[in-house]
Structures are given as C-alpha cells and as structure tokens.
Coordinates of C-alpha atoms in Angstrom, one line a residue:
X1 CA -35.0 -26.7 24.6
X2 CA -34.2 -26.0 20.9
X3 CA -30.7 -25.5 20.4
X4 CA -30.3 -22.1 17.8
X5 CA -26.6 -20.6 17.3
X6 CA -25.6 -18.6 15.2
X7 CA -22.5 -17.0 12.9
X8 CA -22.0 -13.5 13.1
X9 CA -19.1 -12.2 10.7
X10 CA -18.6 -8.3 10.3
X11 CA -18.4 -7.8 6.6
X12 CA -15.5 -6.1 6.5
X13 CA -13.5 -8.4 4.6
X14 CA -13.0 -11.7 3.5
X15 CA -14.4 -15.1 5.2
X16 CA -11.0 -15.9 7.2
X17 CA -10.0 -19.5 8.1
X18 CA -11.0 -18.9 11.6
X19 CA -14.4 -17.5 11.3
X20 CA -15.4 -20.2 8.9
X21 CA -14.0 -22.4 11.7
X22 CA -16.4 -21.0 14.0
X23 CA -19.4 -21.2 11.6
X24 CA -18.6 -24.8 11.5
X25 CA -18.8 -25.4 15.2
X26 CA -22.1 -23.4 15.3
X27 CA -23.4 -25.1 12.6
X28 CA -22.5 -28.9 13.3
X29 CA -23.9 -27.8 17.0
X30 CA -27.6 -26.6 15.8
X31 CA -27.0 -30.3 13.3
X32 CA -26.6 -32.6 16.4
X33 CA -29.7 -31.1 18.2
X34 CA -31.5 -30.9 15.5
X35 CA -31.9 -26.9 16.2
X36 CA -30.9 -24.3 13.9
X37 CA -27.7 -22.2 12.3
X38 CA -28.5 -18.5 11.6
X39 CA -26.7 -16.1 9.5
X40 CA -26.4 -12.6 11.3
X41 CA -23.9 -9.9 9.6
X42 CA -23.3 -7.1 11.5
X43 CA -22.5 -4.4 9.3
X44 CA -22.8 -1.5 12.0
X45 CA -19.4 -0.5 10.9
X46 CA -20.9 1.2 7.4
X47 CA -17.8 2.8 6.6
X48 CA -15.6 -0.3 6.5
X49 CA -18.6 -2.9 5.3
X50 CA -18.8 -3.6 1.9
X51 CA -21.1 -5.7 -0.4
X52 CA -17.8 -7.2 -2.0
X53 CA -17.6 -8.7 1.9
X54 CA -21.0 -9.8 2.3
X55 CA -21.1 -12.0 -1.1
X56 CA -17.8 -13.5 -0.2
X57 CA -19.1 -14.4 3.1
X58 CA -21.9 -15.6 1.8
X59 CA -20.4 -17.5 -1.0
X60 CA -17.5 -19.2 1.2
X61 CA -20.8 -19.9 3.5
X62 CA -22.3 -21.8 1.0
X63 CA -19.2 -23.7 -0.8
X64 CA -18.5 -25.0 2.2
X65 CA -21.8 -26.6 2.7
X66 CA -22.9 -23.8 5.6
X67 CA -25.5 -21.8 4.6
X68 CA -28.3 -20.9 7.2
X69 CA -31.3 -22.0 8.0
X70 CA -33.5 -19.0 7.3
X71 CA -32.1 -15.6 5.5
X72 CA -29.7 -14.1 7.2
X73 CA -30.3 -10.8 8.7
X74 CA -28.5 -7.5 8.8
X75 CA -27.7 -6.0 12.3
X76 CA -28.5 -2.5 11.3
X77 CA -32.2 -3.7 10.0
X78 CA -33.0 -4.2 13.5
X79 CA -31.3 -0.7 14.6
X80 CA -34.6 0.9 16.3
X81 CA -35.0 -2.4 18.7
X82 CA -31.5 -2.2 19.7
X83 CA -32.4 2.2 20.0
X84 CA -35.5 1.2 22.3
X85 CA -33.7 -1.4 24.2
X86 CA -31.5 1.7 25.8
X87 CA -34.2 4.2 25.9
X88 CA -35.8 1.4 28.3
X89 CA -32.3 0.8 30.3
X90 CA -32.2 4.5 31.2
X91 CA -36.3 4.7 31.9
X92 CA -35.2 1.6 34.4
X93 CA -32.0 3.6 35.8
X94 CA -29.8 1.0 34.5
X95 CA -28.4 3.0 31.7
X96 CA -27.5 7.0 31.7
X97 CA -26.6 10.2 29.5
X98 CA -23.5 10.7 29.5
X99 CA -22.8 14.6 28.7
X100 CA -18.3 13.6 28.7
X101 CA -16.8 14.6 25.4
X102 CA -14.6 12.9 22.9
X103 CA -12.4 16.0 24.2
X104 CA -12.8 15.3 27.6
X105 CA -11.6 11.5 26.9
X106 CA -9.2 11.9 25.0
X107 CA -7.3 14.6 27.8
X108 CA -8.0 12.3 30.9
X109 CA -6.0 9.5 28.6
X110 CA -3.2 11.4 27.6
X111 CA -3.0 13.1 31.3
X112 CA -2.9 9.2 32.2
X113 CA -0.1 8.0 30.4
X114 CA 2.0 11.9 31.0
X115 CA 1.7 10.9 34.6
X116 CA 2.9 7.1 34.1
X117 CA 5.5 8.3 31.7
X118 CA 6.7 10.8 34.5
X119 CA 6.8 8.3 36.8
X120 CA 10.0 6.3 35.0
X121 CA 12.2 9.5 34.4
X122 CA 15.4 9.4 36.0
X123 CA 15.5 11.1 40.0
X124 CA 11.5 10.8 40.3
X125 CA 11.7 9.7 44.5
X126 CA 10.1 6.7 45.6
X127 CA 7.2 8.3 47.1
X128 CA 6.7 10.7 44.0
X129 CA 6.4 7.6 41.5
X130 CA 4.0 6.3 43.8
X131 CA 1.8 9.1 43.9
X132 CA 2.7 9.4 40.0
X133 CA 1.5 5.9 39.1
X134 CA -1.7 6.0 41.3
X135 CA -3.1 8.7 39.6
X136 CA -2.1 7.0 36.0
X137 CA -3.6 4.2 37.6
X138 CA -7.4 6.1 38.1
X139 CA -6.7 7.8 34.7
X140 CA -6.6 4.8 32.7
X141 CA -8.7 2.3 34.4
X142 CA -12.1 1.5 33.2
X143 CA -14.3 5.1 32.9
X144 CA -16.9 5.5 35.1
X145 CA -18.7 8.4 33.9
X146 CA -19.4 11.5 36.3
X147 CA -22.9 11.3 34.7
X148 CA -23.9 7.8 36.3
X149 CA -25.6 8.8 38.7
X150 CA -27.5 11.5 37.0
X151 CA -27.2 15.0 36.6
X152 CA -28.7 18.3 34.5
X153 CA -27.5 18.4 30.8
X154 CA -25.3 21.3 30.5
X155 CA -27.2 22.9 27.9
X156 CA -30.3 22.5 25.9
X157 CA -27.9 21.7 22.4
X158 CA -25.8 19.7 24.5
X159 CA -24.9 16.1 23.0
X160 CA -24.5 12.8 24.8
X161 CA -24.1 8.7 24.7
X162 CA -26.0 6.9 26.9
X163 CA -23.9 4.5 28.7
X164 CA -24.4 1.3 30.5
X165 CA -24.1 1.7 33.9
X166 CA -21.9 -1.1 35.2
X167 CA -22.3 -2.7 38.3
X168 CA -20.4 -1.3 40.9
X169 CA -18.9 -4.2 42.9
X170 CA -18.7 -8.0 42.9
X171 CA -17.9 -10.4 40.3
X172 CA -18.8 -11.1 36.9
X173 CA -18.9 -14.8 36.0
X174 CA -18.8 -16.7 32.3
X175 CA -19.8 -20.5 32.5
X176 CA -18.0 -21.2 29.5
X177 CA -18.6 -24.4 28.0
X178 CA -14.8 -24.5 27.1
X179 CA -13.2 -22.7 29.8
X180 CA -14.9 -23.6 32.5
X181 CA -15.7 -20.9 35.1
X182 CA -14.3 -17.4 34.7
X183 CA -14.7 -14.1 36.7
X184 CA -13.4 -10.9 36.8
X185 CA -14.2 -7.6 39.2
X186 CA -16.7 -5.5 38.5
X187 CA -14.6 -2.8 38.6
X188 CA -12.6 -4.0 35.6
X189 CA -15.8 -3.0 33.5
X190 CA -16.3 0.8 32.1
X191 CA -19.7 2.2 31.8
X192 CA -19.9 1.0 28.0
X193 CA -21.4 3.0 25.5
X194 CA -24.5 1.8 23.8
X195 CA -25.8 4.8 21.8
X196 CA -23.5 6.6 20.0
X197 CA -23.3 11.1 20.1
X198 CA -25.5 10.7 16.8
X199 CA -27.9 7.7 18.5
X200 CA -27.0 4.9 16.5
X201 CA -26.6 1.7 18.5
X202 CA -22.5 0.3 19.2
X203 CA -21.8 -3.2 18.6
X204 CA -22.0 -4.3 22.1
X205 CA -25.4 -3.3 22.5
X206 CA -26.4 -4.5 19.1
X207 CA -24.8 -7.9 19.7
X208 CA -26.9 -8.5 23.1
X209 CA -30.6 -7.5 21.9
X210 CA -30.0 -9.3 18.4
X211 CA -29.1 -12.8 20.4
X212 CA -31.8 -12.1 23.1
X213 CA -34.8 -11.9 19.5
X214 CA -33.6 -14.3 17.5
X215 CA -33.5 -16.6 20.8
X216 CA -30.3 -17.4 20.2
X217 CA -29.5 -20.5 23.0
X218 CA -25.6 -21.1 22.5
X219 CA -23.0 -18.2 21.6
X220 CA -20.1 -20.2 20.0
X221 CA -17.0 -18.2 19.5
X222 CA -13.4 -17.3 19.7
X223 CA -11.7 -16.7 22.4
X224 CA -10.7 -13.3 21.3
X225 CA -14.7 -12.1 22.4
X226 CA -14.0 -13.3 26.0
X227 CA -13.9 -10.1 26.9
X228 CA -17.1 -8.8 25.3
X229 CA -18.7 -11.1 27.0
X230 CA -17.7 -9.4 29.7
X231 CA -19.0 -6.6 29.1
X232 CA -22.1 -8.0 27.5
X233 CA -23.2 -9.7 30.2
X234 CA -24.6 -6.9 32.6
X235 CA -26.5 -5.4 29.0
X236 CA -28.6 -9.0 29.5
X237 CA -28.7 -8.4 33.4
X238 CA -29.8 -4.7 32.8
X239 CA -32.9 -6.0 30.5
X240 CA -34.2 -8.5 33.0
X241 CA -32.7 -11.4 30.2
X242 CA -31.6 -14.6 30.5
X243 CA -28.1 -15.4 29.4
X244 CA -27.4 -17.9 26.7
X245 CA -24.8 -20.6 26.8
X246 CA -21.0 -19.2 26.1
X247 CA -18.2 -21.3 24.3
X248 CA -15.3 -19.4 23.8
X249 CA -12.9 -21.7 21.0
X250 CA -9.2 -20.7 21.7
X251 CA -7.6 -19.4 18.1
X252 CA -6.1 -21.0 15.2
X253 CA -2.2 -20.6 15.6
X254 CA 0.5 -20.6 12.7
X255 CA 2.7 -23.7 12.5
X256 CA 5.6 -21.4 14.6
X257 CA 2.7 -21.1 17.6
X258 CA 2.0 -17.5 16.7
X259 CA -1.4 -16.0 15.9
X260 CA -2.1 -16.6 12.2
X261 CA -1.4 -14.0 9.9
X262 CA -1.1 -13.3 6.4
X263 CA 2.5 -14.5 6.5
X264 CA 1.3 -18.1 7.5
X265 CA -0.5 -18.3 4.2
X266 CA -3.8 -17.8 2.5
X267 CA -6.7 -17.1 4.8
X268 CA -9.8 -16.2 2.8
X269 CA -11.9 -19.3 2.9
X270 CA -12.5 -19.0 -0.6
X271 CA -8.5 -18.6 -1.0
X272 CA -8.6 -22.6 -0.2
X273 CA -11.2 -23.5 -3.4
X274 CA -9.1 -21.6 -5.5
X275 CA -5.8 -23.9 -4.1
X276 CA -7.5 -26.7 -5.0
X277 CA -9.1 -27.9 -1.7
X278 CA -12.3 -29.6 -1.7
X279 CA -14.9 -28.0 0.8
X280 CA -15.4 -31.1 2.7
X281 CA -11.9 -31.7 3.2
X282 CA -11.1 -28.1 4.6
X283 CA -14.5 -28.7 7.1
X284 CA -13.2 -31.8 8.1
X285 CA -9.4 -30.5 8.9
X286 CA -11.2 -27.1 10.3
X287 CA -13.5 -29.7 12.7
X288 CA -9.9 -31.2 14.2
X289 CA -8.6 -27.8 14.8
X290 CA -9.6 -27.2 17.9
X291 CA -12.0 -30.1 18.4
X292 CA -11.6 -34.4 19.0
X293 CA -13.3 -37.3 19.0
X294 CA -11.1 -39.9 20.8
X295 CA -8.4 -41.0 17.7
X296 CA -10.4 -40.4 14.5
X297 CA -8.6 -37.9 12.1
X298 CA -11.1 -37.1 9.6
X299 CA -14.5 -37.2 9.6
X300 CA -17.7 -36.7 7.0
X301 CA -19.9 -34.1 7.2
X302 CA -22.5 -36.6 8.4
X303 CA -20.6 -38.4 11.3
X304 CA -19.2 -34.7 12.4
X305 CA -23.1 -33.8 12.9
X306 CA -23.6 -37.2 14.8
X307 CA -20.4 -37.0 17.1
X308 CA -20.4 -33.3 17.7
X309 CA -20.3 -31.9 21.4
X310 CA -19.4 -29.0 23.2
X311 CA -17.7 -31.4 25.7
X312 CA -15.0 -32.2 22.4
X313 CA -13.8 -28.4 22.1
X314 CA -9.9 -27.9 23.2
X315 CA -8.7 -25.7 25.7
X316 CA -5.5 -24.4 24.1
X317 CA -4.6 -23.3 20.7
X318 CA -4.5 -25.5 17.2
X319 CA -1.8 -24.9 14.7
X320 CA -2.3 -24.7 11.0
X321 CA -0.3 -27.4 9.4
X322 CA -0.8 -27.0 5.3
X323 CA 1.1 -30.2 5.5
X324 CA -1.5 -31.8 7.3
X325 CA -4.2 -30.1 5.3
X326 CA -3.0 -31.6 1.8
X327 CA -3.1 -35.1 3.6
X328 CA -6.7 -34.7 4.9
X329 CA -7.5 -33.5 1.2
X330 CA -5.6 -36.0 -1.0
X331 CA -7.5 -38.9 1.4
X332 CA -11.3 -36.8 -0.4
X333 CA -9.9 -36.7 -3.4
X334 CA -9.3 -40.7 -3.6
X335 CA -12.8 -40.7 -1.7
X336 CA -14.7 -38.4 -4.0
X337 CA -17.3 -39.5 -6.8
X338 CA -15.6 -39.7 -10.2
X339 CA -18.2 -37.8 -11.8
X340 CA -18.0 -35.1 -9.2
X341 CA -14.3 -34.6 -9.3
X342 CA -14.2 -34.5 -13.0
X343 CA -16.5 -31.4 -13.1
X344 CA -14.4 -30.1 -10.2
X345 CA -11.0 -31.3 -12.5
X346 CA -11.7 -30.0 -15.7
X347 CA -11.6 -26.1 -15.1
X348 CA -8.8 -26.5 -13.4
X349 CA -6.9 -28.3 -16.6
X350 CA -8.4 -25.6 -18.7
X351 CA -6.0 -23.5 -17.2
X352 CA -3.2 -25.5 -18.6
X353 CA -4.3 -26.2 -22.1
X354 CA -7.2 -26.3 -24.5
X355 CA -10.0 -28.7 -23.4
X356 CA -11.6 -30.9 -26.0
X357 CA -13.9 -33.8 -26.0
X358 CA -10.9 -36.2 -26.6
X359 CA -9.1 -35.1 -23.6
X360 CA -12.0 -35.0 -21.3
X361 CA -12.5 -38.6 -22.0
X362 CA -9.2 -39.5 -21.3
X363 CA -9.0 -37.7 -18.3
X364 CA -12.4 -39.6 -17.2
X365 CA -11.2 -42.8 -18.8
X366 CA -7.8 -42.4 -16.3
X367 CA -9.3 -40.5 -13.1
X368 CA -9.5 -44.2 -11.0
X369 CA -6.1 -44.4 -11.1
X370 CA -4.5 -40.7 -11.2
X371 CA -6.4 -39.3 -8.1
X372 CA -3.8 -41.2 -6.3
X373 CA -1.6 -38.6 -7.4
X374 CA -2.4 -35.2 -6.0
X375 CA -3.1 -33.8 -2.8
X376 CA -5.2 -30.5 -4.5
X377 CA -7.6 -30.2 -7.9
X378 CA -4.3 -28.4 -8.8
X379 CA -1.6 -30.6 -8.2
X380 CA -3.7 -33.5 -9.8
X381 CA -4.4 -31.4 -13.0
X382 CA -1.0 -31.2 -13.4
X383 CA -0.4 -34.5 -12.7
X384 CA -2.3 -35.4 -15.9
X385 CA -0.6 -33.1 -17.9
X386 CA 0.8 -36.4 -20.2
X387 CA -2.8 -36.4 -21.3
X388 CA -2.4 -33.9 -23.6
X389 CA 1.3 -32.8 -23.6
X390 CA 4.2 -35.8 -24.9
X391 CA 7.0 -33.4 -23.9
X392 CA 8.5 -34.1 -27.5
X393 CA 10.1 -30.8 -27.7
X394 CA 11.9 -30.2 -24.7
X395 CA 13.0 -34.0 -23.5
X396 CA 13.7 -34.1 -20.1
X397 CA 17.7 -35.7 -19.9
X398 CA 16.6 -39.1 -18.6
X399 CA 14.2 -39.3 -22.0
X400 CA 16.5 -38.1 -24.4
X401 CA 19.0 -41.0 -23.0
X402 CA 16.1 -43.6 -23.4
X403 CA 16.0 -42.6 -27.2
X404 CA 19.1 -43.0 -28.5
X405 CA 19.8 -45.7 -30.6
X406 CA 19.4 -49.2 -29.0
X407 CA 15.9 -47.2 -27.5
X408 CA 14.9 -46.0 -31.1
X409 CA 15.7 -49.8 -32.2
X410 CA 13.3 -51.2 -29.5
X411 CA 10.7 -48.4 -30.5
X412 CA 10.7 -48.9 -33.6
X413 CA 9.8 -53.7 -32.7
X414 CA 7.2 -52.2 -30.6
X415 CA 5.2 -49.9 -32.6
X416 CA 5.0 -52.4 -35.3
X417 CA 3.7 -54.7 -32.6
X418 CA 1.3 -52.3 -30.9
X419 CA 0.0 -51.6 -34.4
X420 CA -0.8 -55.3 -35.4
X421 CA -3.0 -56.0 -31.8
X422 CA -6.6 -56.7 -32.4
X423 CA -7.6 -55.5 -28.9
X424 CA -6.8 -52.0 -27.7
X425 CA -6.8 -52.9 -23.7
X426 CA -4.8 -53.0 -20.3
X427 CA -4.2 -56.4 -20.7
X428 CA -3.7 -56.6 -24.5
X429 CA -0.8 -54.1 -24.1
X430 CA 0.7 -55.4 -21.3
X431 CA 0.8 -59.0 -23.5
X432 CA 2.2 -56.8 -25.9
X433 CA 5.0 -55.6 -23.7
X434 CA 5.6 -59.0 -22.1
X435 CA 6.1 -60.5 -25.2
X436 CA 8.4 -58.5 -26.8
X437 CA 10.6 -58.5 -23.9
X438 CA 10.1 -62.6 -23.5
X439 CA 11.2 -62.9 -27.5
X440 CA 14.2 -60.6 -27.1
X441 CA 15.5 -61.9 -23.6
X442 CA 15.1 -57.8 -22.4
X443 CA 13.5 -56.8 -19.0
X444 CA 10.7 -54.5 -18.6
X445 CA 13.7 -51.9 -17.0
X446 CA 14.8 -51.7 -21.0
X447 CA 12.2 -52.1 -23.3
X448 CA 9.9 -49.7 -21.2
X449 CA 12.1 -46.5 -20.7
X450 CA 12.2 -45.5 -24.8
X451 CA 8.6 -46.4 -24.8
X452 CA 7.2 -44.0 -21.9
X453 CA 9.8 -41.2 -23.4
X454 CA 8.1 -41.1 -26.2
X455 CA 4.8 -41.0 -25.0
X456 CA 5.4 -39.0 -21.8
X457 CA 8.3 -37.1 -22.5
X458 CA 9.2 -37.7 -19.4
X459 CA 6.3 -36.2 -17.5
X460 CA 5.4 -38.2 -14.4
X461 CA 3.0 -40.6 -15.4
X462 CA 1.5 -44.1 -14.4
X463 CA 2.3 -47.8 -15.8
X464 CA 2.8 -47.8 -19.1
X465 CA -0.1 -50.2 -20.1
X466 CA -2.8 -48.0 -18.6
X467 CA -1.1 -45.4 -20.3
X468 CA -1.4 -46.8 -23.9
X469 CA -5.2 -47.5 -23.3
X470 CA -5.7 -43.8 -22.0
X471 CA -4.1 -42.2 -24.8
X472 CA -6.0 -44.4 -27.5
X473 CA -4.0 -46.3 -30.0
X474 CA -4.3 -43.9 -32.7
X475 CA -2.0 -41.0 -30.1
X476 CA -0.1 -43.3 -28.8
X477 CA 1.6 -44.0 -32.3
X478 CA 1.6 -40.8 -33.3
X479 CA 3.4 -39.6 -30.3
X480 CA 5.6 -42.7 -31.2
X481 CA 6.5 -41.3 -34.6
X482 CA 7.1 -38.5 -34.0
X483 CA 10.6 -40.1 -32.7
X484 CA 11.7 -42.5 -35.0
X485 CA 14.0 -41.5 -38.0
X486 CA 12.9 -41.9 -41.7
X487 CA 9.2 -41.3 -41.2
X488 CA 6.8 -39.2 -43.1
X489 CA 6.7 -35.6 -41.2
X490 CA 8.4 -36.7 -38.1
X491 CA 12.3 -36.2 -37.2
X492 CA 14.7 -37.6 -34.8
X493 CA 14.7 -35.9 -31.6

C-alpha cells in the first residue's frame, strides 16, 4: 500500500507552531514510505479565511522545507462531491432532513441549562433536583433529531439540514496509532449536520469525502480532533468506505504545562524566521516534541525521513522550551555552510548599519570563528557588531580604564609595531603581540586590554589577533588613532 497523508490547515490565520508540527509528522511519514504529503486548505469557513492566511501557510510551508507533493487543493473546489455524497446518504436512509430550526435549538438548550440551573437553588427537594437534572440531562445530551426517522416537510417553503443519522447503540472504536484503542457510546454522538439550511457542505462532511478521493491512507493529527473522529467515523461507515489509519499527536504545552498561547511566545511559524531561527533547526526541535528516537536530540532532515515511525510518537504532552530551542539552533548555525549563512547573515546586519563591500568581507573573512557566538541570525549579527562599530564614542567603563595613560603608552609601542610588519596575518600579529610583551616583561593581561579598547570599544569580540586580520590593517590603525593624543584629526578619548 502507498502511504499518502496529508496537512489540512483552515486558513484562518497564521501557520501556528503546532500545525507546522503536524505537517512535519505527515510529511516525514509519506518520506519514510516513499508515499506522498498533500496540501489540503479547507477554507469552508469563507467569512473568517483569508488570502493573507493562505500565503502565510503556504510560505511557512515552504521555508521550512514542506511543500507538497502536488498543488494543494481547496476544500470548497470540491463542494458538489461533498453535496452528492449526502444526497446519496439520504437516498440510502443513512442520512435525513432535518425540518428543527435554529429557533427550535437554541430553546431546547436554554430550557436545558433553566432546568440544571433550577436544580442548585436553595430548598429544591431531593427528588425535585432529580427530576430537574434528568430532564437537563435529555436537553443537553447529543440531538437526535425528531426527523430521523422520517417525516412530511411541514411545508412546501420549508427549510432544512440534512443530518447524519447516527447509529443508535453500540460502540464507536478509534485504532489510534498513538493512543491505542479508544471507544465511546453511540449515544454520545448527535445526528451531525452535513448540509447546511443554505446546502453548502459543514466541515465534518467535507473532511470525510475529501480524505476518502484523494485516498488519503494515514490521518495524522492533534489530539484536539479526537473527537471529530468521532463523529467522522460513521460518515465513512454510512458511504460503504474504508477507514484510514488515525494518529492523534497530544499538544504542544507551554513551559508552565499549560496549552500554548500567545503569552508563551511567538507562534506564527514564520514568527521563528523572523527571530532568527533557521528552518531546519525549528523542524528538528518540532520532530522531538512529541516524537523519539532512543537518545538522539537532534536530527537532519535526511535521517528524520529514515528513522521516522508512527511507533516514535509520545503519548503525553511536550513543552515548549525557547531555551532548548536556541540550543538546537546555535548547534545549525555552527553546522551550517558558510556561504549559506552569510546570505542568511547579511540582511539581518543590514538592520543594524549600512552594508558595504568592505564589511561583507569581513563578516565572511570572520564567520568560521563568530558563529560560535549566537544561538539566532540575530543574536550573531549583533555579535559582529565590532565589525563595523569601534564603540569610540561612548566607551564602555572597563575601556575607558584600559586607555588611560600607561594603556595610551602601550598603544601608542604597538601601533608603531603593527605598522612596520610585512605580513598582515593571524600569526604575524600574534608575533607582534608576543614580542612586545617578551621585550617589555608585560603579560598578554596588560598589553592586550588598551589594544582591544580601542578597536572594540569594548564590544564583545574574539582574540585579538583574529581581530586585527578581520578588520584589515588599514582600520585597525585608524580605529587606533583615533585614541592617542597629538595626532592629526584624532583626540584623546
């Protein structure tokens, strides 16, 4: 059998961390078998779906390396199947009009909760509550429509659903592939709608006959749809259909063990590029949330396709942990083609200052060795803010102390010293520095400090040597004059 899944976002809004989660699973599933991923939006809510939604979810889709196999398809392209599926359910009796209005509803739920509400006042007797919470109890259960078992329309005008008529005893079972086997009564089920008063199709029904077409094997989701499937189940049943495999992925927790929310952070997938995560990073800490592989923590795109299996998906809950997250994406970064990352660096330094030709290089020329030092595209673009920026006018306190006298005195030996080398290099420099503090008896600890104010500022930065070479000699002693007393355009700072 050829595995197919599929992704199914309602556009909505924005590609959230957990549905790109599930797209993940679906798609590393279709991957390992060699089957395929499919893109279905089902935009049957048309006054809350937007276009803005759809190219988001396409877009987040596709940064993260997820696209689908063939186009994806729009649920309400395929309304008239989903329209003749229920004309056919009530041909075979297994579907109804239903002549109950919205009116009608509405009444039999607030009479339900009157009576439940009536049973908790004060001086209600025993056998009174009892009688009040029974009725409350047939009220509010499930609705099984007077109409299920047919009936003449009250009137030629007359409007009506047609409803699902749900079995009337027994179980309903889910084989999950996560949580095992799961029933519940029949009589826990309503007689769902599936055409609407104005005969356009509901989700439920939309949901069913779209898998059943695009022979969809494997329905891969959260948890949260357990109970559509439910509900879905006897739709299949009522068309004579086989059910495909269910895997329901309990959700993605905050770090406090409550459902996330926008007060746990960002949640737009595409919220995490603009942070400065790199896709493959947020697939591979996505993959471990909610999924494991014996002990290894992070995982390439190519070994999650190899190792993926239903048999890996947890039980309970995974909490976000942006702790964690950084980790998972600092250990890409250091991982990540130098090439690549400088295309993915340099708009984000563009936000900082002007880009040139001369700092591009020496952001290239340093990139080995810096992306060491951020966890995100942002924290490492500021990380190589010394690149460009010497800090000269606002000295931190640690480099003002490095340049007072004795500092400007040892500045002053070097630059003449750093001047007169023949080679511009790592090592040339560092002979430089070693000699200087060989023919003065200093230590590195106080020759260095004066040095790395002036050219830093005082900005975090790297050994001083690879420093020098980055910079070029021509900035580094400018950015060294621009300290010492007496020279042409500079002043003491």
């Amino acid at each position: 059998m050829s595995i197919i899944t599929r992704f199914a976002p309602s556009p909505t809004g924005m590609l959230h961390i957990g549905g790109a989660r599930t797209a993940l699973f679906n798609a590393l599933l279709a991957r390992h078998h060699k089957g395929k991923f499919l893109l279905r939006i089902e935009d049957t809510d048309k006054k809350r779906s937007t276009e803005a939604a759809i190219e988001a979810i396409l877009e987040g889709l596709a940064w993260l390396g997820l696209s689908p196999d063939d186009a994806p398809v729009f649920q309400t392209d395929n309304a008239a199947r989903h329209v003749a599926c229920a004309d056919a359910m009530v041909a075979s009796g297994k579907a109804f009009r239903c002549y109950t209005t919205q009116e009608e509803l509405q009444t039999r739920r607030e009479n339900g909760e009157a009576k439940r509400a009536a049973a908790k006042v004060e001086g209600v007797s025993d056998e009174q509550k009892a009688t009040l919470l029974e009725e409350a109890s047939i009220l509010l259960a499930p609705y099984r429509s007077p109409w299920r078992d047919g009936g003449e329309a009250p009137g030629p005008e007359a409007q009506f659903t047609v409803r699902l008529r749900a079995p009337d005893s027994g179980n309903i079972t889910v084989a999950d592939s996560v949580q095992a086997s799961v029933s519940i009564a029949c009589e826990e089920i309503d007689d769902l709608i599936l055409l609407r008063a104005d005969g356009t199709p509901t989700y439920m029904l939309a949901v069913v006959v779209d898998d059943h077409d695009a022979g969809i094997t494997h329905v891969l989701r959260g948890d949260d749809h357990f109970r559509n499937t439910f509900r879905q189940i006897p739709i299949y049943q009522a068309m004579g259909w086989d059910l495909p495999r269910f895997a329901h992925v309990p959700m993605i927790h905050g770090d406090d063990g409550a459902k996330l929310s926008k007060r746990h952070g960002a949640l737009s997938t595409l919220a995490y590029r603009d942070m400065g995560y790199l896709p493959e990073a947020l697939n591979a800490y996505l993959l471990r949330l909610g999924w494991s592989h014996g002990d290894q923590e992070i995982f390439s795109m190519d070994e999650a396709v190899e190792m993926f299996s239903l048999a890996g998906l947890n039980k309970s809950p995974s909490r976000m942990d942006i702790d964690k997250l950084n980790d998972v994406n600092a250990a890409f970064i250091r991982q990540a083609d130098e090439d690549r990352l400088l295309t993915l660096l340099m708009p984000e330094i563009a936000k900082l200052t002007e880009v040139t030709d001369v700092l591009e290089a020496r952001v290239k020329a340093s990139l080995g060795s810096m992306k060491e030092r951020g966890s995100t595209l942002l924290e490492l673009a500021e990380s190589c803010r010394f690149l460009w920026d010497s800090n000269a006018d606002h000295l931190n306190k640690k480099a003002r102390k490095a340049l007072r006298e004795e500092g400007l005195t040892h500045l002053t030996q070097l630059r003449e010293a750093l001047d007169q080398t023949e080679i511009w290099s790592i090592e040339a420099v560092q002979d430089v520095l070693d000699s200087y503090c060989t023919a003065h008896a200093l230590s590195m600890g106080q020759v260095g400090p004066p040095l790395r104010a002036a050219l830093t500022g005082g900005l975090p930065a790297p050994d001083l040597a690879p420093i020098t070479t980055w910079l070029g000699r021509e900035e580094v002693l400018a950015r060294i004059d621009r300290h010492l007393p007496g020279l042409p355009g500079t002043e003491q700072k």
